[in-house]
Structures are given as C-alpha cells and as structure tokens.
Amino acid sequence: MHYDIVVVGGGAGGLELAARLGRALGRRDGPASVLLIDRSVFHIWKPTLHEVAAGTLDAHQEGLSYMILARRNHFSYSPGELTGLDPRAKRLTLGQMRDEDGREVVPERTISYTHAVLALGSGSNFFGTPGAAEHAYVLERARDAERFQRHLLAAFTRAAFADHRSLGVAIVGAGATGVELSAELLEAHSLLQEGFRAEQRFRLDITLVEAAPRILAGLPEKISAQAQLALERKQVRVLTATPVTEVKADRLVTAGGEIPADLIVWAAGIKAADANAHFGLPVNRANQFVVDDHLRTGAPDLYALGDCAACPWGEKWVPARAQAAHQQADYLAKLLLARRRERDHDAPFVYRDFGSLVSLGENRGVGSLMGGLGGPNFFVEGLIAKWMYISLHLNHHRAILGTGNTVVLALARLLQRRVSGRLKLH
C-alpha cells in the first residue's frame, strides 16, 4: 500500500494534522492522499485522562471513532502500531494485531509513503525506580485510565464497607496530571458520598508526592502556590522535595519515610518509547526523535511532532504540551501542502507559549495567559480559569469536527450529565 502522506499516531497533534490535510487533499485527490495510523480505534484528548481515571468523564461518551473522523475529514484510517521503519526506502511496518484471546485480527503490513509524520506521543518515565512499573498505575492511554477507574470504584466500595472507613491514594509527581487527578478524585469522592448512607461514608486520604521543591515546577511560582493552597484546603497532603526511592504494592518508600496507600498512581515525568531508538533516526536520552526547526528528522521527507519530538526553542526545547502539538500540526499542514503544490515553505517553526491552565475541580482552576509573548503574565483563577480550561478542549474538537458539530456535541454531553450525573459508576 502506498500513501502520499502518512501520519503515525492519532493523538492531539497527529489527528489535527490528518484532519487538516484530509480536508485540503482527500476530497479532491482520493483516500490514498492521507493515512492516519493509530493502535486504538477511538480518540480521546490526552489532557482529559485524569477525568476518565476518576470516573468524572466517560471515555465511551468522550471518545471519537477514528473511522467516523476519517470519513468526515476525507482521510484514511488504519489500526496498527509501528514496529519497523526503513527511512531510505520510505517504508513503514505495522505489527499484527490480536484480540483478547490471542487470535490474529490484522496481519503485519508494509506501507510506503511519499511524506510521513511521526506523532507517537510519550509514556511514563519511572527513572529506574524499583517497583514502579509493577505496582503503580499510569495514565498514558484511555485503557490505562479506564483500568484505574475500575479499580478505584472497587476500592471505593470496599472502603464504604470496611471497618476503618478510609481509602488512601498516593500520587507520585505533582505536575499538571498529578495535581488535576488529585482534584478530580476529590470531586468523585464527594459525588459518591452523596449517594451513601451515613454509616457507609468513608474518608479519602490523598498524598501528592513531588521530588522538586514545589508542585507544578514547570509553571510560574504564583500558579504553583495557588494550586498547592487550593489542594491543602481540600485536605490533600502535599509533600515536596520528597523523592520516591521504591514503590511497593501497598506503600511508597521515600527519602522522608514510608507512605501507606491502597492505590498508587505514577504521574512523574514522561519518556518516549524505547522502540524509537531502533528506527534508524537520531534520538535523545528520552528517546525523542531529534528534529530541526522545520520538524525534520534525520531522514528525507520524514517529520516528527508532539511529545515524541525534541524540537529546539531558543536555548531550550519545545515543552511536551498539547498546545505545542497543536501548533506543530498547524505548521506541518502548511509545510506539507506547500510541498505537495511544489511551493517553497522556508519559514521555520516558532513555538509560542500562550500560558498554562490547571483544573482544580469542577468549578475551579488557576493559570497564566500570554506567557511567552513578550508581555507580563496575566494570572487567572476560579471559575474563569476553569471555563478557559474547558475552552481548550472544545477548541481541539473544533479542529477535528468543525464549529457546528462541536457545539452540538457539547450540548449533548451537558444534557447527558444532567440525566445520568457526573460520576461514572459502571
């Protein structure tokens, strides 16, 4: 099979790129113009995985089928996972896919391309911590979040009927994921308590553990301070400057002592897949593909974007954020369309930091806006920050669904919540 443009990875950046290219090329030139490859059959915006994990967002309502998105945006979709790459021959190998019983569903395939974009995302970085991979939950994909939610619901039920009436959750890493997960777990617990009798109500003890001197270390100090204050007011135990040395089944071992926990979540650091180092392309220590300021890898007509790409940004690197993937998708769409039309596109990619927003529950958030545009940061908090946080999610949907469909989808989900409630219990 041959495609003009192949996008490997259907995350925020990869899907937006495929949708833009499909609308520009697919309607006129046919389905062989643009191919999107992803190992899942549906898409969910990664920054919402903490809500799926807490049960405050239903992945099956939130998820969007790649097949339907492909039809609406005029690109092709194929399920698969990249297992081999021959940059010189411009060939990709996709490994076979099996069902839960081990039966082959899709055979191994080879796909050739004229241009390709690697948007493979990233996973968790355990930093060599013993026991982390075996005993801690991660939130890398929708299935990870759903798996944690199932175990969380069972743990809630056990705690409601246990003699001690308490549940301990330890979260390693106080970046955006760890902080937001803490807040969503408190929301889920509060909603659940409303349906229990007084004798079944239990205490939720959340401990947020961070090795750095403060939480949200990559964001301005004012956001960090406000977020920590909000969490501590909600009785979250926040431990900073506390590196984790070992993860056991029922506790964390830290430099400051042991922390008992019924559930442990690892949200500290990201790292691209180890397999990236075997594709014949330059990678850095985090297994990210090294790209230049045009997002080009070391092979001709092969690009990379998002968390799997190490892209220069002055003396630093473009951060692994959804807004970076969005901007890179927009840039590559223009570049590839220019290449397709045999026009020059010499302008380099320039990342603009528009600030950061962190959700602290249903009606609360903190953030700074216009964070890299040469002026001062504008600090926002409370309901305004929460609404702006939600608008980022809707903007992603607008890029792949269009404005009209996004409005209909948002209204439908709002009405569904009014009927079934905010907490997913099944």
Tab-separated table of C-alpha atoms in Angstrom:
chain	number	residue	atom	x	y	z
A	1	MET	CA	0.000	0.000	0.000
A	2	HIS	CA	1.231	3.486	-0.834
A	3	TYR	CA	0.040	6.825	0.534
A	4	ASP	CA	1.197	10.316	-0.236
A	5	ILE	CA	1.191	11.455	3.415
A	6	VAL	CA	1.195	9.051	6.382
A	7	VAL	CA	0.647	10.267	9.947
A	8	VAL	CA	1.608	7.712	12.599
A	9	GLY	CA	-0.208	8.451	15.849
A	10	GLY	CA	-3.690	9.834	16.399
A	11	GLY	CA	-3.126	11.988	19.460
A	12	ALA	CA	-3.909	15.701	19.622
A	13	GLY	CA	-1.291	16.743	17.068
A	14	GLY	CA	-1.449	13.740	14.758
A	15	LEU	CA	-5.233	13.754	14.456
A	16	GLU	CA	-5.436	17.514	13.893
A	17	LEU	CA	-2.781	17.243	11.178
A	18	ALA	CA	-4.562	14.366	9.420
A	19	ALA	CA	-7.881	16.234	9.583
A	20	ARG	CA	-6.406	19.433	8.118
A	21	LEU	CA	-4.639	17.571	5.325
A	22	GLY	CA	-7.644	15.377	4.628
A	23	ARG	CA	-9.954	18.354	4.206
A	24	ALA	CA	-7.435	20.031	1.909
A	25	LEU	CA	-6.493	16.995	-0.207
A	26	GLY	CA	-8.723	13.988	0.361
A	27	ARG	CA	-11.946	15.285	-1.131
A	28	ARG	CA	-10.209	16.094	-4.407
A	29	ASP	CA	-7.410	13.522	-4.646
A	30	GLY	CA	-8.999	10.481	-3.004
A	31	PRO	CA	-8.386	8.311	0.062
A	32	ALA	CA	-4.778	7.465	-0.868
A	33	SER	CA	-3.741	11.054	-0.166
A	34	VAL	CA	-3.623	10.950	3.647
A	35	LEU	CA	-3.443	7.956	6.006
A	36	LEU	CA	-3.690	8.094	9.803
A	37	ILE	CA	-2.401	5.114	11.799
A	38	ASP	CA	-3.182	4.518	15.476
A	39	ARG	CA	-3.254	1.453	17.697
A	40	SER	CA	-6.625	2.462	19.157
A	41	VAL	CA	-9.966	2.626	17.356
A	42	PHE	CA	-11.119	5.817	19.066
A	43	HIS	CA	-9.573	9.135	20.045
A	44	ILE	CA	-9.689	10.865	23.394
A	45	TRP	CA	-7.898	14.108	24.241
A	46	LYS	CA	-4.990	13.102	26.489
A	47	PRO	CA	-5.295	16.034	28.945
A	48	THR	CA	-8.693	14.607	29.998
A	49	LEU	CA	-7.378	11.171	31.008
A	50	HIS	CA	-7.274	12.175	34.679
A	51	GLU	CA	-11.043	12.779	34.489
A	52	VAL	CA	-11.570	9.349	32.929
A	53	ALA	CA	-9.436	7.827	35.702
A	54	ALA	CA	-11.511	9.492	38.404
A	55	GLY	CA	-14.780	8.500	36.735
A	56	THR	CA	-15.912	12.108	36.204
A	57	LEU	CA	-15.669	11.654	32.421
A	58	ASP	CA	-16.964	8.666	30.460
A	59	ALA	CA	-14.401	7.634	27.844
A	60	HIS	CA	-17.096	5.960	25.735
A	61	GLN	CA	-19.062	9.194	25.502
A	62	GLU	CA	-15.979	11.366	25.154
A	63	GLY	CA	-14.154	9.110	22.674
A	64	LEU	CA	-14.448	9.802	18.945
A	65	SER	CA	-14.204	6.982	16.398
A	66	TYR	CA	-11.242	7.310	14.038
A	67	MET	CA	-13.335	5.677	11.307
A	68	ILE	CA	-16.024	8.344	11.556
A	69	LEU	CA	-13.466	11.148	11.830
A	70	ALA	CA	-11.708	9.809	8.732
A	71	ARG	CA	-14.918	9.774	6.733
A	72	ARG	CA	-15.889	13.289	7.782
A	73	ASN	CA	-12.427	14.751	7.179
A	74	HIS	CA	-11.630	12.800	3.977
A	75	PHE	CA	-8.550	10.911	5.176
A	76	SER	CA	-7.960	7.160	5.508
A	77	TYR	CA	-7.505	5.361	8.828
A	78	SER	CA	-5.833	2.071	9.635
A	79	PRO	CA	-5.425	0.437	13.061
A	80	GLY	CA	-1.868	-0.550	13.792
A	81	GLU	CA	1.315	0.012	15.749
A	82	LEU	CA	4.640	0.969	14.201
A	83	THR	CA	7.157	-1.877	14.577
A	84	GLY	CA	9.591	-1.122	11.762
A	85	LEU	CA	10.843	1.825	9.742
A	86	ASP	CA	13.087	1.958	6.676
A	87	PRO	CA	13.745	5.691	6.133
A	88	ARG	CA	15.752	5.167	2.952
A	89	ALA	CA	13.110	3.046	1.240
A	90	LYS	CA	10.332	5.162	2.779
A	91	ARG	CA	8.547	2.127	4.203
A	92	LEU	CA	6.706	1.576	7.474
A	93	THR	CA	5.977	-1.810	9.017
A	94	LEU	CA	2.894	-2.245	11.198
A	95	GLY	CA	2.822	-5.225	13.525
A	96	GLN	CA	-0.011	-7.737	13.620
A	97	MET	CA	-2.898	-7.075	15.987
A	98	ARG	CA	-4.549	-9.743	18.130
A	99	ASP	CA	-7.751	-9.894	20.155
A	100	GLU	CA	-8.031	-10.723	23.859
A	101	ASP	CA	-7.961	-14.449	23.054
A	102	GLY	CA	-4.711	-14.127	21.121
A	103	ARG	CA	-6.266	-14.608	17.679
A	104	GLU	CA	-4.904	-12.528	14.834
A	105	VAL	CA	-7.223	-9.712	13.826
A	106	VAL	CA	-4.979	-7.699	11.499
A	107	PRO	CA	-1.835	-9.166	9.881
A	108	GLU	CA	1.547	-7.474	9.680
A	109	ARG	CA	1.588	-4.891	6.889
A	110	THR	CA	4.076	-2.743	4.998
A	111	ILE	CA	3.167	0.753	3.856
A	112	SER	CA	5.195	3.035	1.614
A	113	TYR	CA	4.925	6.810	1.669
A	114	THR	CA	5.997	9.992	-0.043
A	115	HIS	CA	5.939	12.024	3.189
A	116	ALA	CA	5.469	10.751	6.733
A	117	VAL	CA	4.978	12.309	10.154
A	118	LEU	CA	5.740	10.528	13.422
A	119	ALA	CA	3.335	11.600	16.176
A	120	LEU	CA	3.846	8.677	18.544
A	121	GLY	CA	3.394	10.552	21.804
A	122	SER	CA	5.127	9.529	25.013
A	123	GLY	CA	4.768	7.316	28.057
A	124	SER	CA	5.755	7.334	31.703
A	125	ASN	CA	9.297	7.820	32.936
A	126	PHE	CA	9.919	5.706	36.030
A	127	PHE	CA	13.516	6.990	36.392
A	128	GLY	CA	14.632	3.459	37.284
A	129	THR	CA	12.557	3.431	40.490
A	130	PRO	CA	12.206	-0.163	41.746
A	131	GLY	CA	8.643	-1.477	41.757
A	132	ALA	CA	7.129	1.498	39.901
A	133	ALA	CA	6.249	-0.406	36.738
A	134	GLU	CA	4.838	-3.348	38.700
A	135	HIS	CA	2.779	-1.610	41.391
A	136	ALA	CA	1.800	1.851	40.139
A	137	TYR	CA	-0.991	2.800	37.751
A	138	VAL	CA	-0.146	5.104	34.852
A	139	LEU	CA	-2.338	7.338	32.697
A	140	GLU	CA	-0.766	7.019	29.263
A	141	ARG	CA	-3.791	5.884	27.248
A	142	ALA	CA	-7.550	5.656	27.595
A	143	ARG	CA	-7.365	1.987	28.543
A	144	ASP	CA	-4.939	2.843	31.395
A	145	ALA	CA	-7.376	5.437	32.737
A	146	GLU	CA	-10.341	3.040	32.412
A	147	ARG	CA	-8.407	0.293	34.179
A	148	PHE	CA	-7.624	2.606	37.090
A	149	GLN	CA	-11.246	3.783	37.235
A	150	ARG	CA	-12.494	0.191	37.555
A	151	HIS	CA	-10.089	-0.485	40.421
A	152	LEU	CA	-10.929	2.877	42.017
A	153	LEU	CA	-14.654	2.089	42.022
A	154	ALA	CA	-13.961	-1.288	43.627
A	155	ALA	CA	-11.728	0.399	46.215
A	156	PHE	CA	-14.455	2.961	46.951
A	157	THR	CA	-16.919	0.146	47.567
A	158	ARG	CA	-14.530	-1.783	49.821
A	159	ALA	CA	-13.818	1.343	51.864
A	160	ALA	CA	-17.541	2.003	52.305
A	161	PHE	CA	-17.997	-1.398	53.981
A	162	ALA	CA	-14.638	-1.688	55.744
A	163	ASP	CA	-14.227	-1.237	59.483
A	164	HIS	CA	-11.713	1.634	59.126
A	165	ARG	CA	-13.881	3.557	56.599
A	166	SER	CA	-10.911	5.093	54.757
A	167	LEU	CA	-9.088	4.863	51.432
A	168	GLY	CA	-5.527	6.024	50.799
A	169	VAL	CA	-4.330	7.161	47.369
A	170	ALA	CA	-0.727	8.194	46.690
A	171	ILE	CA	0.140	10.124	43.522
A	172	VAL	CA	3.791	10.372	42.514
A	173	GLY	CA	4.500	13.540	40.556
A	174	ALA	CA	2.906	16.939	41.094
A	175	GLY	CA	2.884	18.164	37.531
A	176	ALA	CA	-0.387	19.032	35.815
A	177	THR	CA	-1.562	15.389	35.686
A	178	GLY	CA	-0.896	14.687	39.359
A	179	VAL	CA	-2.449	17.942	40.566
A	180	GLU	CA	-5.534	17.620	38.359
A	181	LEU	CA	-6.015	13.963	39.261
A	182	SER	CA	-5.969	14.872	42.961
A	183	ALA	CA	-8.736	17.417	42.405
A	184	GLU	CA	-10.859	15.060	40.292
A	185	LEU	CA	-10.573	12.239	42.828
A	186	LEU	CA	-11.901	14.597	45.481
A	187	GLU	CA	-14.812	15.500	43.180
A	188	ALA	CA	-15.572	11.820	42.543
A	189	HIS	CA	-15.437	11.006	46.256
A	190	SER	CA	-17.743	13.914	47.104
A	191	LEU	CA	-20.288	12.877	44.485
A	192	LEU	CA	-20.186	9.265	45.644
A	193	GLN	CA	-20.697	10.209	49.278
A	194	GLU	CA	-23.976	11.909	48.399
A	195	GLY	CA	-25.444	8.537	47.434
A	196	PHE	CA	-24.236	6.638	50.519
A	197	ARG	CA	-25.956	6.285	53.859
A	198	ALA	CA	-24.183	7.930	56.790
A	199	GLU	CA	-22.778	4.617	58.043
A	200	GLN	CA	-21.218	3.897	54.622
A	201	ARG	CA	-19.388	7.168	54.175
A	202	PHE	CA	-15.613	6.972	54.270
A	203	ARG	CA	-12.586	9.252	54.304
A	204	LEU	CA	-10.394	9.711	51.199
A	205	ASP	CA	-6.746	10.424	52.039
A	206	ILE	CA	-4.748	11.704	49.065
A	207	THR	CA	-0.983	12.222	49.264
A	208	LEU	CA	0.715	14.084	46.421
A	209	VAL	CA	4.461	13.402	46.350
A	210	GLU	CA	6.891	15.576	44.383
A	211	ALA	CA	10.697	15.370	44.184
A	212	ALA	CA	11.075	19.036	43.153
A	213	PRO	CA	10.951	21.919	45.659
A	214	ARG	CA	7.408	22.883	44.557
A	215	ILE	CA	4.455	21.453	42.683
A	216	LEU	CA	3.860	22.401	39.021
A	217	ALA	CA	7.580	23.108	38.767
A	218	GLY	CA	7.393	23.975	35.064
A	219	LEU	CA	4.812	26.722	35.609
A	220	PRO	CA	5.083	30.174	37.237
A	221	GLU	CA	5.507	30.188	41.021
A	222	LYS	CA	2.218	32.036	41.558
A	223	ILE	CA	0.278	29.207	39.880
A	224	SER	CA	2.188	26.653	41.956
A	225	ALA	CA	1.452	28.464	45.215
A	226	GLN	CA	-2.255	28.938	44.448
A	227	ALA	CA	-2.670	25.327	43.360
A	228	GLN	CA	-0.982	23.987	46.494
A	229	LEU	CA	-3.104	26.230	48.713
A	230	ALA	CA	-6.292	25.026	46.981
A	231	LEU	CA	-5.298	21.371	47.362
A	232	GLU	CA	-4.341	21.719	51.013
A	233	ARG	CA	-7.661	23.423	51.747
A	234	LYS	CA	-9.284	20.290	50.349
A	235	GLN	CA	-7.195	18.176	52.750
A	236	VAL	CA	-4.738	16.856	50.156
A	237	ARG	CA	-1.387	16.109	51.776
A	238	VAL	CA	1.281	17.729	49.585
A	239	LEU	CA	4.900	16.601	50.044
A	240	THR	CA	7.569	18.469	48.066
A	241	ALA	CA	11.323	17.800	47.932
A	242	THR	CA	10.423	14.158	48.596
A	243	PRO	CA	11.921	11.765	46.025
A	244	VAL	CA	10.436	8.264	45.829
A	245	THR	CA	13.078	5.538	46.130
A	246	GLU	CA	10.840	2.457	45.806
A	247	VAL	CA	7.232	1.556	45.079
A	248	LYS	CA	5.689	-1.390	46.910
A	249	ALA	CA	2.238	-2.902	46.497
A	250	ASP	CA	0.797	-1.055	49.489
A	251	ARG	CA	3.170	1.854	50.087
A	252	LEU	CA	5.727	4.316	48.782
A	253	VAL	CA	9.255	4.387	50.147
A	254	THR	CA	10.599	7.951	50.096
A	255	ALA	CA	13.598	9.827	51.394
A	256	GLY	CA	11.366	11.070	54.228
A	257	GLY	CA	9.824	7.737	55.201
A	258	GLU	CA	7.100	5.375	54.035
A	259	ILE	CA	3.634	6.396	52.822
A	260	PRO	CA	0.935	3.682	53.052
A	261	ALA	CA	-1.533	3.644	50.144
A	262	ASP	CA	-4.303	1.432	48.804
A	263	LEU	CA	-3.817	2.807	45.269
A	264	ILE	CA	-0.671	4.310	43.747
A	265	VAL	CA	-0.531	6.408	40.568
A	266	TRP	CA	2.725	7.320	38.823
A	267	ALA	CA	2.499	10.725	37.142
A	268	ALA	CA	6.130	11.813	37.370
A	269	GLY	CA	7.846	12.613	34.098
A	270	ILE	CA	7.417	11.469	30.529
A	271	LYS	CA	9.587	9.463	28.169
A	272	ALA	CA	9.153	8.433	24.560
A	273	ALA	CA	9.001	4.722	23.699
A	274	ASP	CA	12.224	2.685	23.833
A	275	ALA	CA	11.398	1.369	20.349
A	276	ASN	CA	12.106	4.822	18.901
A	277	ALA	CA	15.828	4.190	19.294
A	278	HIS	CA	15.629	1.256	16.839
A	279	PHE	CA	14.144	3.068	13.841
A	280	GLY	CA	17.448	4.377	12.481
A	281	LEU	CA	16.802	8.011	13.434
A	282	PRO	CA	18.695	10.261	15.871
A	283	VAL	CA	17.065	10.291	19.328
A	284	ASN	CA	17.896	11.984	22.622
A	285	ARG	CA	18.179	10.455	26.103
A	286	ALA	CA	14.392	10.483	26.467
A	287	ASN	CA	14.030	8.528	23.179
A	288	GLN	CA	12.556	11.569	21.405
A	289	PHE	CA	13.320	11.996	17.714
A	290	VAL	CA	15.714	14.897	17.257
A	291	VAL	CA	14.228	17.362	14.750
A	292	ASP	CA	15.342	20.711	13.356
A	293	ASP	CA	13.387	23.960	13.281
A	294	HIS	CA	11.340	22.616	10.344
A	295	LEU	CA	10.405	19.489	12.380
A	296	ARG	CA	12.518	17.333	10.052
A	297	THR	CA	14.128	14.169	11.391
A	298	GLY	CA	17.420	12.834	10.082
A	299	ALA	CA	15.686	11.165	7.093
A	300	PRO	CA	14.306	12.834	3.960
A	301	ASP	CA	10.572	13.645	3.924
A	302	LEU	CA	10.151	12.282	7.445
A	303	TYR	CA	8.951	14.632	10.201
A	304	ALA	CA	8.039	14.332	13.881
A	305	LEU	CA	5.782	16.358	16.179
A	306	GLY	CA	4.414	16.390	19.694
A	307	ASP	CA	5.817	14.565	22.711
A	308	CYS	CA	7.952	12.193	20.615
A	309	ALA	CA	9.909	15.093	19.025
A	310	ALA	CA	12.800	17.056	20.544
A	311	CYS	CA	12.414	20.416	18.833
A	312	PRO	CA	14.703	23.392	19.564
A	313	TRP	CA	13.185	26.501	21.143
A	314	GLY	CA	15.960	29.039	21.551
A	315	GLU	CA	18.329	27.578	24.119
A	316	LYS	CA	15.607	25.220	25.393
A	317	TRP	CA	13.327	22.569	23.905
A	318	VAL	CA	9.677	22.874	22.990
A	319	PRO	CA	7.757	21.550	26.027
A	320	ALA	CA	5.619	18.419	25.806
A	321	ARG	CA	2.231	20.135	25.922
A	322	ALA	CA	-0.969	19.868	23.924
A	323	GLN	CA	-0.610	23.464	22.727
A	324	ALA	CA	2.816	22.622	21.260
A	325	ALA	CA	1.394	19.644	19.340
A	326	HIS	CA	-1.461	21.851	18.087
A	327	GLN	CA	0.948	24.496	16.801
A	328	GLN	CA	3.222	21.905	15.191
A	329	ALA	CA	0.262	20.271	13.450
A	330	ASP	CA	-0.758	23.639	12.037
A	331	TYR	CA	2.813	24.307	10.854
A	332	LEU	CA	3.273	20.897	9.230
A	333	ALA	CA	-0.087	21.125	7.472
A	334	LYS	CA	1.066	24.324	5.764
A	335	LEU	CA	4.513	22.885	5.011
A	336	LEU	CA	3.228	19.625	3.521
A	337	LEU	CA	0.556	21.360	1.466
A	338	ALA	CA	3.235	23.657	0.071
A	339	ARG	CA	5.446	20.655	-0.754
A	340	ARG	CA	2.504	18.938	-2.418
A	341	ARG	CA	1.918	22.015	-4.590
A	342	GLU	CA	5.660	22.334	-5.305
A	343	ARG	CA	5.942	25.614	-3.480
A	344	ASP	CA	8.598	26.769	-1.035
A	345	HIS	CA	7.905	26.908	2.693
A	346	ASP	CA	11.160	28.098	4.215
A	347	ALA	CA	9.762	29.658	7.402
A	348	PRO	CA	10.903	27.706	10.484
A	349	PHE	CA	8.574	26.502	13.205
A	350	VAL	CA	8.307	29.037	16.040
A	351	TYR	CA	6.670	27.897	19.257
A	352	ARG	CA	4.596	30.461	21.140
A	353	ASP	CA	3.820	29.866	24.794
A	354	PHE	CA	0.269	31.083	25.345
A	355	GLY	CA	0.381	30.265	29.030
A	356	SER	CA	-0.861	27.399	31.157
A	357	LEU	CA	-4.111	26.409	32.826
A	358	VAL	CA	-4.643	23.802	35.519
A	359	SER	CA	-8.013	22.380	36.536
A	360	LEU	CA	-8.630	22.098	40.291
A	361	GLY	CA	-12.100	20.604	40.216
A	362	GLU	CA	-15.487	21.219	38.673
A	363	ASN	CA	-15.634	24.996	39.217
A	364	ARG	CA	-12.040	25.939	39.970
A	365	GLY	CA	-8.774	26.421	38.157
A	366	VAL	CA	-5.618	28.525	38.052
A	367	GLY	CA	-3.424	29.672	35.212
A	368	SER	CA	-1.388	32.314	33.460
A	369	LEU	CA	-2.157	33.601	29.981
A	370	MET	CA	0.015	35.119	27.245
A	371	GLY	CA	3.036	33.616	28.958
A	372	GLY	CA	5.580	33.961	26.147
A	373	LEU	CA	4.527	36.874	24.022
A	374	GLY	CA	6.870	39.459	25.428
A	375	GLY	CA	4.454	40.980	27.953
A	376	PRO	CA	3.650	40.157	31.560
A	377	ASN	CA	1.770	37.056	32.569
A	378	PHE	CA	-1.930	37.513	33.265
A	379	PHE	CA	-2.939	35.421	36.257
A	380	VAL	CA	-6.445	33.931	36.254
A	381	GLU	CA	-8.167	31.703	38.773
A	382	GLY	CA	-11.510	30.340	39.870
A	383	LEU	CA	-14.427	29.766	37.535
A	384	ILE	CA	-12.943	31.940	34.761
A	385	ALA	CA	-9.826	29.785	34.655
A	386	LYS	CA	-11.966	26.631	34.631
A	387	TRP	CA	-14.036	27.914	31.705
A	388	MET	CA	-10.874	28.778	29.804
A	389	TYR	CA	-9.534	25.288	30.518
A	390	ILE	CA	-12.716	23.767	29.063
A	391	SER	CA	-12.413	26.034	26.013
A	392	LEU	CA	-9.055	24.427	25.160
A	393	HIS	CA	-10.794	21.051	24.989
A	394	LEU	CA	-13.573	22.448	22.813
A	395	ASN	CA	-11.026	24.119	20.541
A	396	HIS	CA	-9.413	20.734	19.920
A	397	HIS	CA	-12.802	19.278	18.995
A	398	ARG	CA	-13.465	22.224	16.708
A	399	ALA	CA	-10.235	21.483	14.805
A	400	ILE	CA	-11.367	17.928	14.013
A	401	LEU	CA	-15.174	18.234	13.979
A	402	GLY	CA	-15.882	21.807	12.920
A	403	THR	CA	-17.674	24.501	14.905
A	404	GLY	CA	-21.245	23.295	14.367
A	405	ASN	CA	-20.610	19.693	15.351
A	406	THR	CA	-18.603	20.807	18.388
A	407	VAL	CA	-21.498	22.920	19.646
A	408	VAL	CA	-23.934	20.004	19.183
A	409	LEU	CA	-21.535	17.619	20.929
A	410	ALA	CA	-21.028	19.975	23.891
A	411	LEU	CA	-24.787	20.436	24.353
A	412	ALA	CA	-25.433	16.698	24.089
A	413	ARG	CA	-22.845	15.928	26.766
A	414	LEU	CA	-24.217	18.646	29.026
A	415	LEU	CA	-27.721	17.193	28.768
A	416	GLN	CA	-26.393	13.670	29.329
A	417	ARG	CA	-24.744	14.800	32.550
A	418	ARG	CA	-27.987	16.338	33.732
A	419	VAL	CA	-29.707	12.970	33.252
A	420	SER	CA	-27.078	10.432	34.326
A	421	GLY	CA	-24.936	12.524	36.683
A	422	ARG	CA	-21.294	13.492	36.500
A	423	LEU	CA	-19.784	10.360	38.067
A	424	LYS	CA	-19.454	7.172	36.022
A	425	LEU	CA	-20.309	4.190	38.245
A	426	HIS	CA	-20.418	1.369	35.702
